[in-house]
Amino acid sequence: MKKKFRLMRGCEKNVHLRKTWMIMKLTTFLFFMAITQMVASEAYSQTTKMTLQLKGVAVKQVLDQIEDKSEFFFLYNSKLVDVNRKVSVDAKDERIDEILNGLFQETGVVYTVVDRQIVLTNKADQAGFMAQSNQQQGKKVTGKVTDSTGASLPGVSVVVKGTTTGVVTDNSGTFSLANIPENATLQFSFVGMKMQEIAIGNKTTMNVALGEETIGVDEVVVVGYGTQKKINLTGAIEQVTSKDLAKKSVSNMGQALQGLIPNLNVTTANGNPVANASYNIRGGTSFSGGSFQTGTPLILVDGVPMDINNLSPDDIDNITVIKDASASAIYGARASYGVILVTTKKGNKDSTPQIMYSGSSQVQVPVNDPGLLNSVEYQQAIMNATTLEGGNPSADDNYKLTQVNNYFNNPETAQSYYMNGSAIVWVGNVNPWKEVIRKSTPMQNHLLSVSGGGSKSSYHASFGYRDQDGIMKQNQDFKKTYNASLGFSTEVTNWLKIDTKAIYTLYNSQIPHGFGGYVEGANYFEFMAMQGWRNLMTPLLTPTDSPVGTRLTANFANGMQGNIKTKSGTLMLKVGATVKIIDGLSFKTDFAYRTINTNEKLFLPLFPNIDRSWTPRASEGNSTVKKTHYQSDYTVYNAYLDFSKNIAEKHELAMVAGFNQELYQDESLWAQGQDLVSDNIPVLQLASGVRTLGDGESHWAIRGAFGRFNYIFDKKYLFEMNGRYDGTSKFPKDSRFKFFPSFSAGWRISEEVFMKGLQPIIPNLKLRASYGSLGNQDVANYAYISTYGLTPQVGYVINGTRPIGITPPGLVSSNLTWETASTLDFGVDVTVLDKLTLNYDWYNRKTKAILTSAEKLPSVLGTSVPNQNSGSMKTTGWEFSARWNDRLKNGLSYSIAFVLSDNQSEIISYSGNPQKLISSLYQGKKMGEIWGYESENIFQTYEEIANAPNQSKINGGVWRPGDVRYKDLNNDKIIGFGSTTVNDPGDKKILGNSTPRYQYGLNIDVAWKSLDFNIFWQGTGERDYWTDSYYYWGLIKGSNINGGSGTKYTYYDSWTPERTNAFFPAFKPALKNKEVQSRYMLNAAYARLKNITFGYTLPQWLSKKIAISKLRVYASGYNLLTISKVPDVLDPELMGDAYPMLHSYTFGVQVTF
């Protein structure tokens, strides 16, 4: 028999939603059983009345409507009951029996109402059974129904096959049926469970254990230009659903996807509101441009390239990640390093309008405070540094220390500066972190959607809003994101279907101008630990009682003044048609247009700030305003035939063949003006100084023919072939087109005869193998064209003017062509006991013909050597995922999912560095290699220095106690770097590797009655890291006594004559002590509690009383705990002086009407 139920239409294709619905039904049933025992005086079926007005719809649509409007749900066998028959229903405040009598009048269908379950069957089938049963004496049968763990199952339908006689199990899972013929068969069915049929025979009692439906057998996965059953996949493809995303209760796509799929590497630059996540699949991709690259996959939103970072996770239906070349080959030149297919939510036919709202409010807090030195510590540190270098602090230094202490202890009465002649000496105590960084900042998310459909059409519309404030106190930073979507599908005729989609995203953002790199080229947060006297003792801004101020360029306040405002909108419009030619053959076509319009305004005002004198500088700099407009337009057209046919039950064929064309063009225009008449009106028209402008344009196009062929024999042997003949405008005419094929195969061992006995234990065991190659067109648009360089004003004067300069064109390669990535992949998929799913893949990706610099030629050539397709590299890795789903006797269900992956990249050939200099790329180099010295310890005495190998080659200078002692690896009594080559590195060696290894994610879900819980851990198992951070090194990194301040972490663990067992060398400017070395190499492995969520769903009986379908509230936390050996002054995800990562605490609500 077939159980029809409805949470949403997608439940029928999504096993996870089915299991969730089962739990919700069980919870609702238990509650109603209790209420019924206490207060019910009449049967539910006798007291419930409904109003239905439906015209020309299928019977199954009427049944769905009844389930939507009540707690009834139907059991029937579609072979016995015609649920596709068209009917019209006009019922007003009628009982269920009155509606069903009219619905099945003169159809031969009879029904039985068992509490809230309604059993439908055929009268003829029932009569045949009754004719037999009348000849036999009935008997009573009792029993108990449990799940596979032995837990009782209330609410199971127990029906005599062929009749409407049946009952529902009670709270303890027991049932009793009287007057049942011995030849009868009982059918046991429950949502999410496999139905069982058991012949009674001579039994009077029976205990039945229902197993859960097989996981994933019928699950459908979105692939290139179509869908496939997950069980039939032969490539490395994984999918996450809206349910997987919803469990994490996060605010953006980067947070949602991180750690869910092995070898999908999601990196968030920092906690800045405008910092977007970046995505990579399976590690290193190329080294074109002179450095290793981890290329970005092709990301398609409903088939169109878009930035997913501005989409709401609540608006996503599913995401498919295509990892290997065999599956992504159909997308051609832009998919050489994988594909991410994002499908947004759609409406469902034959469904009433459904309104959904999700909203949350967050509080965000910086993960760590680096603990900067205060003014007293800094002044003491620079005086100590003088002593450590063999000198003595001056009288001025000692006097300053006294004044600094005085202000530090009496800030309300003491003066923050004193005069030394005509110069100001600042002695204040400023903590830039606390002055500039908020303790907390808010964020909110909202999404409202409506969906539904009739018998031939469906629609879905949504509107979302996200407002995130940054942590900057003096000059606000924020990002406000708006997104809207509208989708509509309709069956115009029985052979023509039209689909339309529109998506619009808009964001407004503001950051302090210093974030754009305008603070002397330094990172804004790094600058806090630089220029100690300016940042720790000098006021951030001019005090109100200062008689004269000057503009100080290298001051922390400079980074807080002015801002960069950005407004960017993206519009995507798509229309598609499906024409059914014959059964199994369709023609599909779609056209999409995407435009991005961005306006940016940079404003840097003049502002008063105190230097070391009350006298203004002769040149105070320039106030500046710059406006930039950028627009890009992209169109894509697809047309293809889709064919599928099953032959003689054992042969399944599927083919796709089509055409694709893409066109991209962009243009930009910028103008800048200086010396504004008024900083209060920052417009170009009021710029009295130099005005400059510029513009740019570019374009590219792709055209290709593609195809895919699938063959499955006897559900055991799977074969797939993909191919694409691609052409791009980025290469010369003679080398623009190339064919890229791929092949994959699979063997479902579990379907073999010799495995039949093990199928209850191992229902699915599949081996996979694939190989394919793809071209990569990710090069400059006009790299094959020799171009002149233009200088608007050269550096000398001719006839009283500075003329325009033109540089000679560089050489270009005559055979510039495709970079090709070929991937070999082996995989295995296993399902055990319908509870445990295991997946493993090993892959080897070789990238050939990488565009790199050629071997150097003599300077008499007169220009640079052209790049050529001469490089190659390989990336080898593996990935593993495991998922366990189970349900305990007490009704608690849970799942545990674990993913783990690893990869390494290595250069196979490279002609640009024949000497193999270790400072550059070279043949045999692994991505992330860290070369450096092996450090022994810290010098304690001059005698030890005298007896040690000579270290004078390292940054020069005099070596003193407190300096680092390096190890003489080549035993030549000199610490040096040799020829700085692989063959002669001197005393350097490979110390470690900065590539993250063994990246993992652990996701645990628990649900019990109306409660749900999710916890998610993410991390990296192995990574070495060398940091150049001021937070880590402080004054040691400085080139002079004022070059840096640093943090308490380093200062209080640095060497002094009294602290000889310290970890850090002497706290003094000494670049020689921070050479890359083993002693200060960081172990950057970490485990981070990314998300924890507690949720509560209002019981269904109570929801209906307040006229809603579902109400869930939840509380969650993000980035709550980090386990790492990295010191707190750094973050293991950032490893630098950057905008800090943020904790967040969220309260949210999800409502369905």
mmCIF file of C-alpha atoms in Angstrom, residues 279-399:
data_model
loop_
_atom_site.group_PDB
_atom_site.id
_atom_site.type_symbol
_atom_site.label_atom_id
_atom_site.label_comp_id
_atom_site.label_asym_id
_atom_site.label_seq_id
_atom_site.Cartn_x
_atom_site.Cartn_y
_atom_site.Cartn_z
ATOM 1 C CA TYR A 279 35.692 28.349 -2.555
ATOM 2 C CA ASN A 280 38.069 25.717 -3.869
ATOM 3 C CA ILE A 281 37.635 22.058 -4.782
ATOM 4 C CA ARG A 282 40.473 19.604 -4.200
ATOM 5 C CA GLY A 283 43.408 21.933 -3.619
ATOM 6 C CA GLY A 284 46.078 23.359 -5.917
ATOM 7 C CA THR A 285 45.075 24.050 -9.505
ATOM 8 C CA SER A 286 47.849 25.972 -11.272
ATOM 9 C CA PHE A 287 50.897 28.201 -10.851
ATOM 10 C CA SER A 288 50.264 30.521 -13.777
ATOM 11 C CA GLY A 289 51.398 33.998 -12.765
ATOM 12 C CA GLY A 290 54.399 32.811 -10.772
ATOM 13 C CA SER A 291 52.782 31.415 -7.621
ATOM 14 C CA PHE A 292 50.673 28.461 -6.579
ATOM 15 C CA GLN A 293 46.957 28.942 -7.035
ATOM 16 C CA THR A 294 43.874 27.294 -5.600
ATOM 17 C CA GLY A 295 41.451 28.118 -8.380
ATOM 18 C CA THR A 296 37.781 28.819 -7.924
ATOM 19 C CA PRO A 297 35.239 26.338 -9.315
ATOM 20 C CA LEU A 298 32.483 27.334 -11.683
ATOM 21 C CA ILE A 299 29.551 28.402 -9.496
ATOM 22 C CA LEU A 300 26.118 28.382 -11.131
ATOM 23 C CA VAL A 301 22.914 29.596 -9.505
ATOM 24 C CA ASP A 302 19.974 28.080 -11.372
ATOM 25 C CA GLY A 303 22.343 27.562 -14.281
ATOM 26 C CA VAL A 304 23.840 31.072 -14.343
ATOM 27 C CA PRO A 305 27.220 32.186 -12.897
ATOM 28 C CA MET A 306 26.555 34.295 -9.809
ATOM 29 C CA ASP A 307 28.132 35.220 -6.480
ATOM 30 C CA ILE A 308 26.444 32.987 -3.914
ATOM 31 C CA ASN A 309 27.771 34.986 -0.970
ATOM 32 C CA ASN A 310 24.921 37.473 -1.273
ATOM 33 C CA LEU A 311 22.218 34.777 -1.314
ATOM 34 C CA SER A 312 20.315 33.693 1.765
ATOM 35 C CA PRO A 313 20.863 30.069 2.865
ATOM 36 C CA ASP A 314 17.124 29.920 3.597
ATOM 37 C CA ASP A 315 16.396 30.449 -0.102
ATOM 38 C CA ILE A 316 18.463 27.457 -1.272
ATOM 39 C CA ASP A 317 16.856 24.126 -2.182
ATOM 40 C CA ASN A 318 20.013 22.097 -2.825
ATOM 41 C CA ILE A 319 23.682 22.430 -3.738
ATOM 42 C CA THR A 320 25.562 19.905 -5.848
ATOM 43 C CA VAL A 321 29.364 19.851 -5.814
ATOM 44 C CA ILE A 322 30.931 18.204 -8.883
ATOM 45 C CA LYS A 323 34.538 17.368 -8.118
ATOM 46 C CA ASP A 324 36.001 15.236 -10.883
ATOM 47 C CA ALA A 325 36.513 15.914 -14.583
ATOM 48 C CA SER A 326 34.157 13.149 -15.713
ATOM 49 C CA ALA A 327 31.118 14.935 -14.322
ATOM 50 C CA SER A 328 32.182 18.543 -14.921
ATOM 51 C CA ALA A 329 33.438 17.982 -18.494
ATOM 52 C CA ILE A 330 30.031 18.830 -19.885
ATOM 53 C CA TYR A 331 30.526 22.426 -18.690
ATOM 54 C CA GLY A 332 33.816 22.820 -20.554
ATOM 55 C CA ALA A 333 36.459 25.509 -20.210
ATOM 56 C CA ARG A 334 35.136 27.236 -17.112
ATOM 57 C CA ALA A 335 34.766 24.040 -15.077
ATOM 58 C CA SER A 336 38.309 22.685 -15.122
ATOM 59 C CA TYR A 337 38.492 22.813 -11.324
ATOM 60 C CA GLY A 338 35.019 21.631 -10.430
ATOM 61 C CA VAL A 339 31.474 22.937 -10.414
ATOM 62 C CA ILE A 340 29.093 24.068 -7.693
ATOM 63 C CA LEU A 341 25.452 23.914 -8.796
ATOM 64 C CA VAL A 342 23.086 25.935 -6.628
ATOM 65 C CA THR A 343 19.356 25.384 -7.058
ATOM 66 C CA THR A 344 17.072 27.893 -5.398
ATOM 67 C CA LYS A 345 13.671 26.974 -4.037
ATOM 68 C CA LYS A 346 10.724 26.540 -6.373
ATOM 69 C CA GLY A 347 6.986 26.206 -6.049
ATOM 70 C CA ASN A 348 5.102 22.919 -6.273
ATOM 71 C CA LYS A 349 2.136 22.127 -8.452
ATOM 72 C CA ASP A 350 -1.159 21.184 -6.867
ATOM 73 C CA SER A 351 -0.390 22.958 -3.620
ATOM 74 C CA THR A 352 -2.120 25.695 -1.695
ATOM 75 C CA PRO A 353 -0.220 28.946 -1.083
ATOM 76 C CA GLN A 354 2.402 28.500 1.614
ATOM 77 C CA ILE A 355 3.948 31.491 3.344
ATOM 78 C CA MET A 356 7.224 31.034 5.181
ATOM 79 C CA TYR A 357 9.165 33.494 7.313
ATOM 80 C CA SER A 358 12.547 33.031 8.921
ATOM 81 C CA GLY A 359 14.220 35.713 10.977
ATOM 82 C CA SER A 360 17.084 36.002 13.402
ATOM 83 C CA SER A 361 18.873 38.545 15.510
ATOM 84 C CA GLN A 362 22.542 38.198 16.394
ATOM 85 C CA VAL A 363 25.124 39.697 18.670
ATOM 86 C CA GLN A 364 28.695 39.466 17.365
ATOM 87 C CA VAL A 365 31.827 39.653 19.513
ATOM 88 C CA PRO A 366 35.504 39.622 18.400
ATOM 89 C CA VAL A 367 37.049 36.207 19.004
ATOM 90 C CA ASN A 368 40.237 37.539 20.596
ATOM 91 C CA ASP A 369 41.838 40.691 21.902
ATOM 92 C CA PRO A 370 45.559 40.542 21.041
ATOM 93 C CA GLY A 371 46.517 42.299 24.266
ATOM 94 C CA LEU A 372 48.581 45.247 23.016
ATOM 95 C CA LEU A 373 51.211 46.767 25.278
ATOM 96 C CA ASN A 374 50.199 49.857 27.199
ATOM 97 C CA SER A 375 52.250 53.050 27.216
ATOM 98 C CA VAL A 376 54.254 52.138 30.335
ATOM 99 C CA GLU A 377 55.144 48.705 29.009
ATOM 100 C CA TYR A 378 56.118 50.132 25.655
ATOM 101 C CA GLN A 379 58.348 52.853 27.115
ATOM 102 C CA GLN A 380 60.010 50.306 29.381
ATOM 103 C CA ALA A 381 60.443 47.967 26.404
ATOM 104 C CA ILE A 382 62.289 50.481 24.244
ATOM 105 C CA MET A 383 64.530 51.410 27.163
ATOM 106 C CA ASN A 384 65.258 47.728 27.770
ATOM 107 C CA ALA A 385 66.015 47.334 24.072
ATOM 108 C CA THR A 386 68.693 49.990 24.353
ATOM 109 C CA THR A 387 70.239 48.100 27.269
ATOM 110 C CA LEU A 388 70.055 44.772 25.423
ATOM 111 C CA GLU A 389 71.999 46.323 22.551
ATOM 112 C CA GLY A 390 74.809 47.337 24.900
ATOM 113 C CA GLY A 391 73.717 50.945 25.513
ATOM 114 C CA ASN A 392 72.192 52.879 28.390
ATOM 115 C CA PRO A 393 68.846 54.703 28.405
ATOM 116 C CA SER A 394 69.273 58.464 28.340
ATOM 117 C CA ALA A 395 68.121 60.940 30.961
ATOM 118 C CA ASP A 396 65.336 61.944 28.573
ATOM 119 C CA ASP A 397 64.202 58.308 28.388
ATOM 120 C CA ASN A 398 64.073 58.033 32.173
ATOM 121 C CA TYR A 399 62.206 61.323 32.503
#
